[in-house]
mmCIF file of C-alpha atoms in Angstrom:
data_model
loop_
_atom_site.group_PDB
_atom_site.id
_atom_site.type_symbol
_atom_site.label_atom_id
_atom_site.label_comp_id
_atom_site.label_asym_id
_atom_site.label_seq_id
_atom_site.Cartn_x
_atom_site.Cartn_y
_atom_site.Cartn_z
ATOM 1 C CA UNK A 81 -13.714 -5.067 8.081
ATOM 2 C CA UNK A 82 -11.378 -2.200 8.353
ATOM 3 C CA UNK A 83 -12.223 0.715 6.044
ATOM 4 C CA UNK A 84 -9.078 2.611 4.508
ATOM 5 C CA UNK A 85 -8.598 6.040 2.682
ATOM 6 C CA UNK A 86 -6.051 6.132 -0.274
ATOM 7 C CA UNK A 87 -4.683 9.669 -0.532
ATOM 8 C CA UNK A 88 -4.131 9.833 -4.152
ATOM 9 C CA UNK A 89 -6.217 12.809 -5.171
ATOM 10 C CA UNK A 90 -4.136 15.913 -4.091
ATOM 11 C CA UNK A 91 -4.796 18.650 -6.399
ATOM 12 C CA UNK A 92 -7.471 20.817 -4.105
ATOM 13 C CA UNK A 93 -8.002 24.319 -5.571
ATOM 14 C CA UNK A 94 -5.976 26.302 -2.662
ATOM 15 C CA UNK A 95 -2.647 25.763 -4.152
ATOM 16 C CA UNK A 96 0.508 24.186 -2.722
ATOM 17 C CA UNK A 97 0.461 26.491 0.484
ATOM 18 C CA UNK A 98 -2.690 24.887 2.165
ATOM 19 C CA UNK A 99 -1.840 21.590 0.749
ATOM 20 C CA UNK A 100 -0.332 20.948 4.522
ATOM 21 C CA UNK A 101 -3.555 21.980 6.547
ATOM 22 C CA UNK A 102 -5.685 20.078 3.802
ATOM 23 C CA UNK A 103 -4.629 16.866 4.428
ATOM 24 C CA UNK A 104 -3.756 17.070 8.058
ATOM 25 C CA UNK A 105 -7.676 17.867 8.267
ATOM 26 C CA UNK A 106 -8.494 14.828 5.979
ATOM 27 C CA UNK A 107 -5.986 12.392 8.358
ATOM 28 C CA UNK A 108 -8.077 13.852 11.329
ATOM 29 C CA UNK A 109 -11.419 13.701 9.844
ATOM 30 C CA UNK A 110 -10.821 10.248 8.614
ATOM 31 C CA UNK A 111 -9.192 8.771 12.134
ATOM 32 C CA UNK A 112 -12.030 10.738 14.545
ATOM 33 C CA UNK A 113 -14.637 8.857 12.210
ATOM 34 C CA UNK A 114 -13.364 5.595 12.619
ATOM 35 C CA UNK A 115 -11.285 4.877 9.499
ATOM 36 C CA UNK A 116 -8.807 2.762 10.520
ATOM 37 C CA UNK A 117 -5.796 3.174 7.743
ATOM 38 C CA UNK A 118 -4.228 6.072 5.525
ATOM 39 C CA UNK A 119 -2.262 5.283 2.840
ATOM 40 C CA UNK A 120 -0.527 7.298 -0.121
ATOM 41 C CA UNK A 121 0.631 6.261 -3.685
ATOM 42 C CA UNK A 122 4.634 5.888 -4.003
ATOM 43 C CA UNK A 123 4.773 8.191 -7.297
ATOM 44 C CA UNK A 124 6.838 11.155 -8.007
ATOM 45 C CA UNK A 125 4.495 12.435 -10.691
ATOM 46 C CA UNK A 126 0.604 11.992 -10.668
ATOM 47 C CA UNK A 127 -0.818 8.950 -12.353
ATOM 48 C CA UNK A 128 -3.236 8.681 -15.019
ATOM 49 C CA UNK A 129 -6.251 7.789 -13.042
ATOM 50 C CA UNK A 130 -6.225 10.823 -11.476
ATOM 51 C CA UNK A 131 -5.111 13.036 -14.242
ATOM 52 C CA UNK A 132 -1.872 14.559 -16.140
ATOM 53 C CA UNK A 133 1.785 14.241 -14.454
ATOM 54 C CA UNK A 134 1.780 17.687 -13.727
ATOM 55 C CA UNK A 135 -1.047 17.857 -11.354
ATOM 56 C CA UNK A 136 0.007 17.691 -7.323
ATOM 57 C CA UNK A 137 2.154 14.737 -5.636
ATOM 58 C CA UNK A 138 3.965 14.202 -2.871
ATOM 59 C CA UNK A 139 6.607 12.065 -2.166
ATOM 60 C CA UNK A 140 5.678 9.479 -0.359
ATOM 61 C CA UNK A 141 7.795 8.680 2.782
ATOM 62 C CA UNK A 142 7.992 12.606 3.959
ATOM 63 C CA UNK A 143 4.239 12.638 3.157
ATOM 64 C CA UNK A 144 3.444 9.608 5.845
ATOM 65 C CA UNK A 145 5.772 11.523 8.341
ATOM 66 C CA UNK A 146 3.549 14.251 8.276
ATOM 67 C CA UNK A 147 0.396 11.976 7.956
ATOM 68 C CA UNK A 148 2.129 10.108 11.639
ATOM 69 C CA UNK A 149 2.443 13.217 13.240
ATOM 70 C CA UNK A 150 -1.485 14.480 12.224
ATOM 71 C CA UNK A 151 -2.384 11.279 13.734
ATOM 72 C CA UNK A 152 -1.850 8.719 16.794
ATOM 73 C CA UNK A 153 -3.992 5.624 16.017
ATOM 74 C CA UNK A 154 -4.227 4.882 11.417
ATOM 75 C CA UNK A 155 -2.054 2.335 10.373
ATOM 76 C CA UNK A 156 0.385 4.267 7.697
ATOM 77 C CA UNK A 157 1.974 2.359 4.380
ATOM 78 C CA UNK A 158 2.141 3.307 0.685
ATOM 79 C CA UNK A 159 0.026 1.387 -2.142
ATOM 80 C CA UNK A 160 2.386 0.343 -3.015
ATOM 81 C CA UNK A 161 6.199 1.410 -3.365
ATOM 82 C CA UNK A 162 7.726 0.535 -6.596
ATOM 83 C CA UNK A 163 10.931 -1.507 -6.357
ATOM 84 C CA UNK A 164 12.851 0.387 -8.111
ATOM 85 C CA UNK A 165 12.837 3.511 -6.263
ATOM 86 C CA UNK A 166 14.423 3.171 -3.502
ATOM 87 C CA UNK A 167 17.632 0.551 -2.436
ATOM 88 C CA UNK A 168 15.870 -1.821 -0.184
ATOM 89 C CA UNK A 169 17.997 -1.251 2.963
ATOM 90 C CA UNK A 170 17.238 2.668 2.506
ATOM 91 C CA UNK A 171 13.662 1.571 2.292
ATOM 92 C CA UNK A 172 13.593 -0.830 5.349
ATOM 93 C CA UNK A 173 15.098 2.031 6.728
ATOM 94 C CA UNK A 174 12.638 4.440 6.171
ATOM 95 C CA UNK A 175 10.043 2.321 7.320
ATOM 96 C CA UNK A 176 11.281 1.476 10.771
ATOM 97 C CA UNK A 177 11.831 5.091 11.404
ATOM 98 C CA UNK A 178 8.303 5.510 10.509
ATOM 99 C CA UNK A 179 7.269 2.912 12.568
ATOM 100 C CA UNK A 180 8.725 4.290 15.720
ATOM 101 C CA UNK A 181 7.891 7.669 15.291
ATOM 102 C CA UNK A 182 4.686 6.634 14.862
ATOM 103 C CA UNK A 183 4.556 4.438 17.482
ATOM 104 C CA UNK A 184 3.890 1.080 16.142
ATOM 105 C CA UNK A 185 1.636 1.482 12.760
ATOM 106 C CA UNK A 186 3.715 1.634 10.079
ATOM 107 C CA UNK A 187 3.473 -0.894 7.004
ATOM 108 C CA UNK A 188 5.278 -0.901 3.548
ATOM 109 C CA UNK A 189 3.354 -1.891 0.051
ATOM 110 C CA UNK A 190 5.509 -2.852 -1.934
ATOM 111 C CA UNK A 191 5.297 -4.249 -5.607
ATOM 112 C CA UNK A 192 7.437 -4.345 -8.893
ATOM 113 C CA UNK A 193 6.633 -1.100 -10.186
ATOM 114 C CA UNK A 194 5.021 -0.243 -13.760
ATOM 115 C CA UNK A 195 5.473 3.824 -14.240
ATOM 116 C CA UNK A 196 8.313 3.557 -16.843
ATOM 117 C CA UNK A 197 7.602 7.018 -18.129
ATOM 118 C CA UNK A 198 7.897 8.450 -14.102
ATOM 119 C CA UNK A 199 11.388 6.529 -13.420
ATOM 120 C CA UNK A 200 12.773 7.511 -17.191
ATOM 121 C CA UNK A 201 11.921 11.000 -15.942
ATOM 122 C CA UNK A 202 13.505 11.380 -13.033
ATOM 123 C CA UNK A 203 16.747 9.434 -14.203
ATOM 124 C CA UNK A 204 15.456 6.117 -12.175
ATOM 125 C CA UNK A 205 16.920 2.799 -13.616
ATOM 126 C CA UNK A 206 13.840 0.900 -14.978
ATOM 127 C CA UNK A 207 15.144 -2.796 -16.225
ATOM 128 C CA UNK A 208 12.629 -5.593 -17.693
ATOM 129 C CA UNK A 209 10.009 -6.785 -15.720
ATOM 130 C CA UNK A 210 12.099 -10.052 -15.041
ATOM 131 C CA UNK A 211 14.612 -8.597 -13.314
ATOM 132 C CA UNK A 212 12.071 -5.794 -11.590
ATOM 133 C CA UNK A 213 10.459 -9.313 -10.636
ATOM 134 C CA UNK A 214 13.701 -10.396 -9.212
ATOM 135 C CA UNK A 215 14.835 -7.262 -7.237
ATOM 136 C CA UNK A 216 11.290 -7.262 -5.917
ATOM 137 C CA UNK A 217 11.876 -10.818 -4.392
ATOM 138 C CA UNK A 218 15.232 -10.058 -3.065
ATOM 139 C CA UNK A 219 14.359 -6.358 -1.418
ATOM 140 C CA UNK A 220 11.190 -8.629 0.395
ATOM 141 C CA UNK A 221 14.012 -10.751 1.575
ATOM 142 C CA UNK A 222 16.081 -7.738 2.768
ATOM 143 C CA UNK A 223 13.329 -5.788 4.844
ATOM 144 C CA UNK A 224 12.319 -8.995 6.638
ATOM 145 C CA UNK A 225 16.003 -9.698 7.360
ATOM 146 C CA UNK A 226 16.537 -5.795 8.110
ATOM 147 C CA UNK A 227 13.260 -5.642 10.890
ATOM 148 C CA UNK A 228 14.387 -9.003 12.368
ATOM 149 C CA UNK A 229 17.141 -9.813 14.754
ATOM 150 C CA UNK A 230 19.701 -10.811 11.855
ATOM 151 C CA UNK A 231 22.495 -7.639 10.978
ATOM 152 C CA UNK A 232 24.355 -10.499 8.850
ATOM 153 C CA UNK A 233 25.044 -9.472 4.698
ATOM 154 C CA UNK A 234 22.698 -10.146 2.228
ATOM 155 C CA UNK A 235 24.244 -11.279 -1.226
ATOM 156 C CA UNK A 236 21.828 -11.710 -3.569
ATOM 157 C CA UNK A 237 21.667 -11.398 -7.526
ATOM 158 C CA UNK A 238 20.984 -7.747 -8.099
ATOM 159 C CA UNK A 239 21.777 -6.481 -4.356
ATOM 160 C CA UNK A 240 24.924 -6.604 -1.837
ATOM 161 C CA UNK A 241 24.941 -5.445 1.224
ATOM 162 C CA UNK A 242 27.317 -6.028 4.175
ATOM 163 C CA UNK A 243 25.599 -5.776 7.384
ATOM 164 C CA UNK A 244 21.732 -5.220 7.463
ATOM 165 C CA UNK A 245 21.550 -3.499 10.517
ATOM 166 C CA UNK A 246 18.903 -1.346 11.628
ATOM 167 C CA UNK A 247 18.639 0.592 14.955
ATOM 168 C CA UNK A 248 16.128 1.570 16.667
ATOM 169 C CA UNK A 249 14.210 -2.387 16.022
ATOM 170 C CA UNK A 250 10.559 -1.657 14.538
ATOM 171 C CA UNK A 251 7.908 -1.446 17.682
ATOM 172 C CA UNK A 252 5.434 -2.920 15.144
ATOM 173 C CA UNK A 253 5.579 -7.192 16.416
ATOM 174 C CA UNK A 254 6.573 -9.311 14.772
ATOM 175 C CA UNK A 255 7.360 -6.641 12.324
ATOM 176 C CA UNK A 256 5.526 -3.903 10.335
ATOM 177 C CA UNK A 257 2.758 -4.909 8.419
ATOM 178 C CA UNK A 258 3.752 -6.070 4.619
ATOM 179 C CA UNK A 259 1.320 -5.880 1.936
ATOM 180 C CA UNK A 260 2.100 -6.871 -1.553
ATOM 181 C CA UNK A 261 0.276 -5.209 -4.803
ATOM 182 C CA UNK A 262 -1.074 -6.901 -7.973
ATOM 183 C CA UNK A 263 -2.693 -9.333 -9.688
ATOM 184 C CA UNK A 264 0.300 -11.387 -11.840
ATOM 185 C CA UNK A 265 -0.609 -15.193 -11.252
ATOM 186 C CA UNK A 266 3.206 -16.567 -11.780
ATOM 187 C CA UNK A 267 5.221 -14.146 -10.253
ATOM 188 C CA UNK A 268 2.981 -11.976 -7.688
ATOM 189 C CA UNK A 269 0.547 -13.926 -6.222
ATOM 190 C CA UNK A 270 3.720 -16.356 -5.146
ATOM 191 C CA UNK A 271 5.600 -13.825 -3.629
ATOM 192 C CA UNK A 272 2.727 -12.907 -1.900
ATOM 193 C CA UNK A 273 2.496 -16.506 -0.364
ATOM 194 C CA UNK A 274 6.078 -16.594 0.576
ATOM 195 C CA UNK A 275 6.845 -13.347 1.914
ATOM 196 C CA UNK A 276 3.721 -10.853 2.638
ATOM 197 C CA UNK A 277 1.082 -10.272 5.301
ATOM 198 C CA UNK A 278 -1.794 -9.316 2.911
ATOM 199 C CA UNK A 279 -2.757 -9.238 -0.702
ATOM 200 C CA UNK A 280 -4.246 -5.868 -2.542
ATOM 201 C CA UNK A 281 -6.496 -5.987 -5.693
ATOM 202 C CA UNK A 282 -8.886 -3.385 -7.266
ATOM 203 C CA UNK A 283 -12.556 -4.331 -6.205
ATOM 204 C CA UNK A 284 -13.243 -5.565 -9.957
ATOM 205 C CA UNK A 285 -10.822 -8.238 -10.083
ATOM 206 C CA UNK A 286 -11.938 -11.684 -10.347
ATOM 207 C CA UNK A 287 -11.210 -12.727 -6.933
ATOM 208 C CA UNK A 288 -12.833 -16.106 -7.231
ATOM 209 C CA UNK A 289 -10.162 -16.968 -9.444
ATOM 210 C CA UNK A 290 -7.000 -15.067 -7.695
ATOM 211 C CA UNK A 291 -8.264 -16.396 -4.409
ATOM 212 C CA UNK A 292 -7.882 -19.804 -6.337
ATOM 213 C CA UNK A 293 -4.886 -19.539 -7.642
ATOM 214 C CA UNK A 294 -3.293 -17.771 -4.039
ATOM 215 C CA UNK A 295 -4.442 -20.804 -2.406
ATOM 216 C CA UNK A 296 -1.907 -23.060 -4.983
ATOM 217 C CA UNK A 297 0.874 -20.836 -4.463
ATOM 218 C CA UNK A 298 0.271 -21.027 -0.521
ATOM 219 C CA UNK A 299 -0.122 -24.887 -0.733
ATOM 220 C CA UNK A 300 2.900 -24.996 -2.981
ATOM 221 C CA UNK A 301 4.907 -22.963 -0.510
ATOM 222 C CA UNK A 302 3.514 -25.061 2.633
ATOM 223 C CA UNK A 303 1.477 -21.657 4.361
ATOM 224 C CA UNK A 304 -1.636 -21.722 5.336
ATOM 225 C CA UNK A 305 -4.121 -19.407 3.265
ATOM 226 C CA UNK A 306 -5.979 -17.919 5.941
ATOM 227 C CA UNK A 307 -3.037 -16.427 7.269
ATOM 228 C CA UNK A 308 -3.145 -13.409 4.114
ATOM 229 C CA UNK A 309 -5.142 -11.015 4.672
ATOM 230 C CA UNK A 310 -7.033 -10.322 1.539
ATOM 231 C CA UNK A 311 -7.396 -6.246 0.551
ATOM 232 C CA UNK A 312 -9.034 -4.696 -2.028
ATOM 233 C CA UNK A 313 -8.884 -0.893 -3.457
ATOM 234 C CA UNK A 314 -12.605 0.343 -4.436
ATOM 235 C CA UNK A 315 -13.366 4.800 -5.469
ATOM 236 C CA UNK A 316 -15.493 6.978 -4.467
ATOM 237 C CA UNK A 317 -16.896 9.490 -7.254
ATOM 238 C CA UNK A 318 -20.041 11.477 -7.631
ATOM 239 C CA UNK A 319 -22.194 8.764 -8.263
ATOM 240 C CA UNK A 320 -20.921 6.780 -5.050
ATOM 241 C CA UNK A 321 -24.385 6.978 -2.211
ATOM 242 C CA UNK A 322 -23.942 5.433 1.142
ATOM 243 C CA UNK A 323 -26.808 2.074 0.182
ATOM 244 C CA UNK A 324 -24.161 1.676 -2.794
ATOM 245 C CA UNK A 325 -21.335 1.818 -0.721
ATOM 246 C CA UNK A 326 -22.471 -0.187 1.748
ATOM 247 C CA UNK A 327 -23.259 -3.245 -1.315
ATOM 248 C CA UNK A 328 -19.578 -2.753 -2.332
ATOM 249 C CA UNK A 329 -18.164 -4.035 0.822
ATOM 250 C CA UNK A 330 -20.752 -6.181 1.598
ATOM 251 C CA UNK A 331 -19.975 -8.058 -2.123
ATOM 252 C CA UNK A 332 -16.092 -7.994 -1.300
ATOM 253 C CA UNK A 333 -16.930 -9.287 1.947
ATOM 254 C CA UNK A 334 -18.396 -12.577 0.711
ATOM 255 C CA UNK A 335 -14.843 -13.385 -0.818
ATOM 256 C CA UNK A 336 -13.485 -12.707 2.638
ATOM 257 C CA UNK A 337 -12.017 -9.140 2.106
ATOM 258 C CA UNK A 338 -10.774 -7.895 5.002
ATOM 259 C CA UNK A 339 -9.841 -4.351 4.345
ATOM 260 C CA UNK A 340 -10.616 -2.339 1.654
ATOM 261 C CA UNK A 341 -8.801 1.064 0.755
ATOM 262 C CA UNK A 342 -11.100 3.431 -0.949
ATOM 263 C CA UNK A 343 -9.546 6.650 -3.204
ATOM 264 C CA UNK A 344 -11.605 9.318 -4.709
ATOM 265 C CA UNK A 345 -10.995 11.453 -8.141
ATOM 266 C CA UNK A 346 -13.027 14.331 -6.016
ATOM 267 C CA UNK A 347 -11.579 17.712 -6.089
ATOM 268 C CA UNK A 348 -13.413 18.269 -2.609
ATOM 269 C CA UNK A 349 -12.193 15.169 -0.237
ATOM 270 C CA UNK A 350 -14.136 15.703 2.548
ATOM 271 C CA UNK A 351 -17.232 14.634 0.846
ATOM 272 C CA UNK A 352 -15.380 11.104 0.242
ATOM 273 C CA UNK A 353 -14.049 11.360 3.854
ATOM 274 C CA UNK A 354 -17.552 11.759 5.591
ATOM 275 C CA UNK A 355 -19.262 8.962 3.236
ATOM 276 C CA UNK A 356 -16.886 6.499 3.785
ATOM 277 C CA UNK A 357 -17.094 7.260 7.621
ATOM 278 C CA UNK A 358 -20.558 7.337 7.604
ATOM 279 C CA UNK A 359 -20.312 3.494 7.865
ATOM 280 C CA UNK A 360 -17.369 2.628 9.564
ATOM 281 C CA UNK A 361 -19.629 1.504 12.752
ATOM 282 C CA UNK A 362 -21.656 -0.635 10.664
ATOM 283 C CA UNK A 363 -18.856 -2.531 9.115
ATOM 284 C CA UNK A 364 -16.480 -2.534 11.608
ATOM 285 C CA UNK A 365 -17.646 -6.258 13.088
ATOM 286 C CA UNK A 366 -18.296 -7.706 9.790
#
C-alpha cells in the first residue's frame, strides 16, 4: 500500500514568510521516510474542516511546482481540482508542465466541485450540479485527448476548442495518473469507470457498497474492475497512535485499498509526518 500526505493544514504559527521552508521540510521529511505521494487541496480559500476561509491557502498548481522542485521521487496531484476553476485545456496544460518538470510524477484529481461560497467569491462561474456534472465529463475527455497523440478540436456541449495541442508530451506513460473524487453513485462512480485511473473516498465511507456499485458501472461500461485503483483519505489528530494507525489501513486494506492519503488538523505537521512514516516499511508490501 502506498501511504500519502494531504497538505491541507497550512496555517503554522511562523507566518506567511516561513510558510516556504515549512513545507519544503514537510515534502522532504515525508519522501526521506518513505511516503510515497504529496498532494494539496485545489481551494482558493481554506475549507471548513480545517477552519475559517481566512486561515492560510495556497493555490494549488504554483504550490506543487514548489512541492516538484523540494522533491525528486512523490507522485504530485491535487485532491481534487474543482471543474470549474480552471478551462480544461489550461488545466491539461498545467499538468503536463508539471509532469515534465517533475520528471514523470505528476497526476490531476479532478471532480465536480462543491465550494459555491469560494467560486461566488472570487467571481468564478458556479452553474447547477448538472451541468458542473457535464463540464466535468467533457474536461476528462479533453485532458486525455490533450496528453495523447490527438491535437484535433474538441466540440463538446459546454467547451470548444480548436486544436488540443500540447508540447512538450507528458513523460508520465501512458499518461499522468488520473484520479477522480467522490462518492455520487449515478454520476461519479461512472465517470470514474469510463475515464479515471483510481477512485478516492474518505476512510468512513461504505465501501462495501461503492465497491458494489463501481463494479456495475465498470461492467456497464465493459472495463475490468481491477484495473481502478481504489484510494481512500483517512486524518491524523491528537488522538491518532501508531497500533491505531496501523488498524486503519489494515481495515481499508481488506476492501482492497491501495493508497490512502492521510491529512492532519495539527498546527505542528511534523508530528503527523513522522507517525505516518513510522510505518511506511511495514505497509509498503501489503
Amino acid at each position: 500500500m502506498d501511504l500519502g500526505f494531504h497538505l491541507a493544514q497550512l496555517t503554522f504559527g511562523s507566518g506567511p514568510a516561513e510558510l516556504g521552508p515549512t513545507v519544503a521540510r514537510i515534502a522532504r521529511d515525508a519522501e526521506d521516510g518513505g511516503i510515497a505521494r504529496l498532494t494539496v487541496m485545489d481551494h482558493f480559500w481554506q475549507i471548513g474542516a480545517y477552519g475559517p476561509p481566512e486561515r492560510d491557502m495556497l493555490e494549488a498548481y504554483t504550490f506543487l511546482g514548489f512541492l516538484a522542485a523540494n522533491t525528486s521521487k512523490v507522485l504530485l496531484h491535487t485532491m481534487v481540482t474543482g471543474v470549474v476553476y480552471r478551462e480544461p485545456g489550461v488545466l491539461a496544460k498545467a499538468v503536463s508542465t508539471l509532469d515534465v518538470l517533475s520528471g514523470g510524477r505528476a497526476g490531476l484529481g479532478i471532480g465536480a466541485a462543491w465550494n459555491e461560497e469560494e467560486s461566488r467569491g472570487l467571481g468564478i462561474p458556479f452553474p447547477p450540479i448538472a451541468e458542473r456534472f457535464e463540464r466535468l465529463e467533457e474536461a476528462l475527455q479533453i485532458v486525455l485527448q490533450m496528453w495523447s497523440d490527438s491535437d484535433e478540436p474538441y466540440h463538446g456541449r459546454h467547451y470548444q476548442l480548436g486544436r488540443t495541442l500540447s508540447v512538450p508530451a507528458t513523460l508520465s506513460r501512458p499518461r499522468p495518473y488520473l484520479i477522480i473524487g467522490g462518492v455520487g453513485e449515478r454520476k461519479t462512480l461512472r465517470l470514474v469507470a469510463q475515464y479515471a485511473d483510481a477512485c478516492n473516498w474518505f476512510a468512513h465511507a461504505d465501501f462495501p457498497h461503492l465497491i458494489d456499485v463501481l463494479k456495475g458501472h465498470c461492467d456497464t461500461v465493459g472495463r475490468d474492475f481491477d484495473t481502478i485503483e481504489k484510494t481512500a483519505q483517512g486524518r491524523i489528530d491528537e488522538n491518532t497512535t501508531r497500533d491505531s494507525l496501523l488498524a486503519e489501513l489494515e481495515r481499508l486494506r481488506g476492501f482492497g485499498v491501495r493508497a490512502t492519503y492521510f491529512s492532519s488538523p495539527l498546527s505542528d505537521p511534523f508530528r503527523a509526518i513522522e507517525l505516518l512514516t513510522s510505518v511506511t516499511g511495514e505497509v509498503k508490501d501489503w
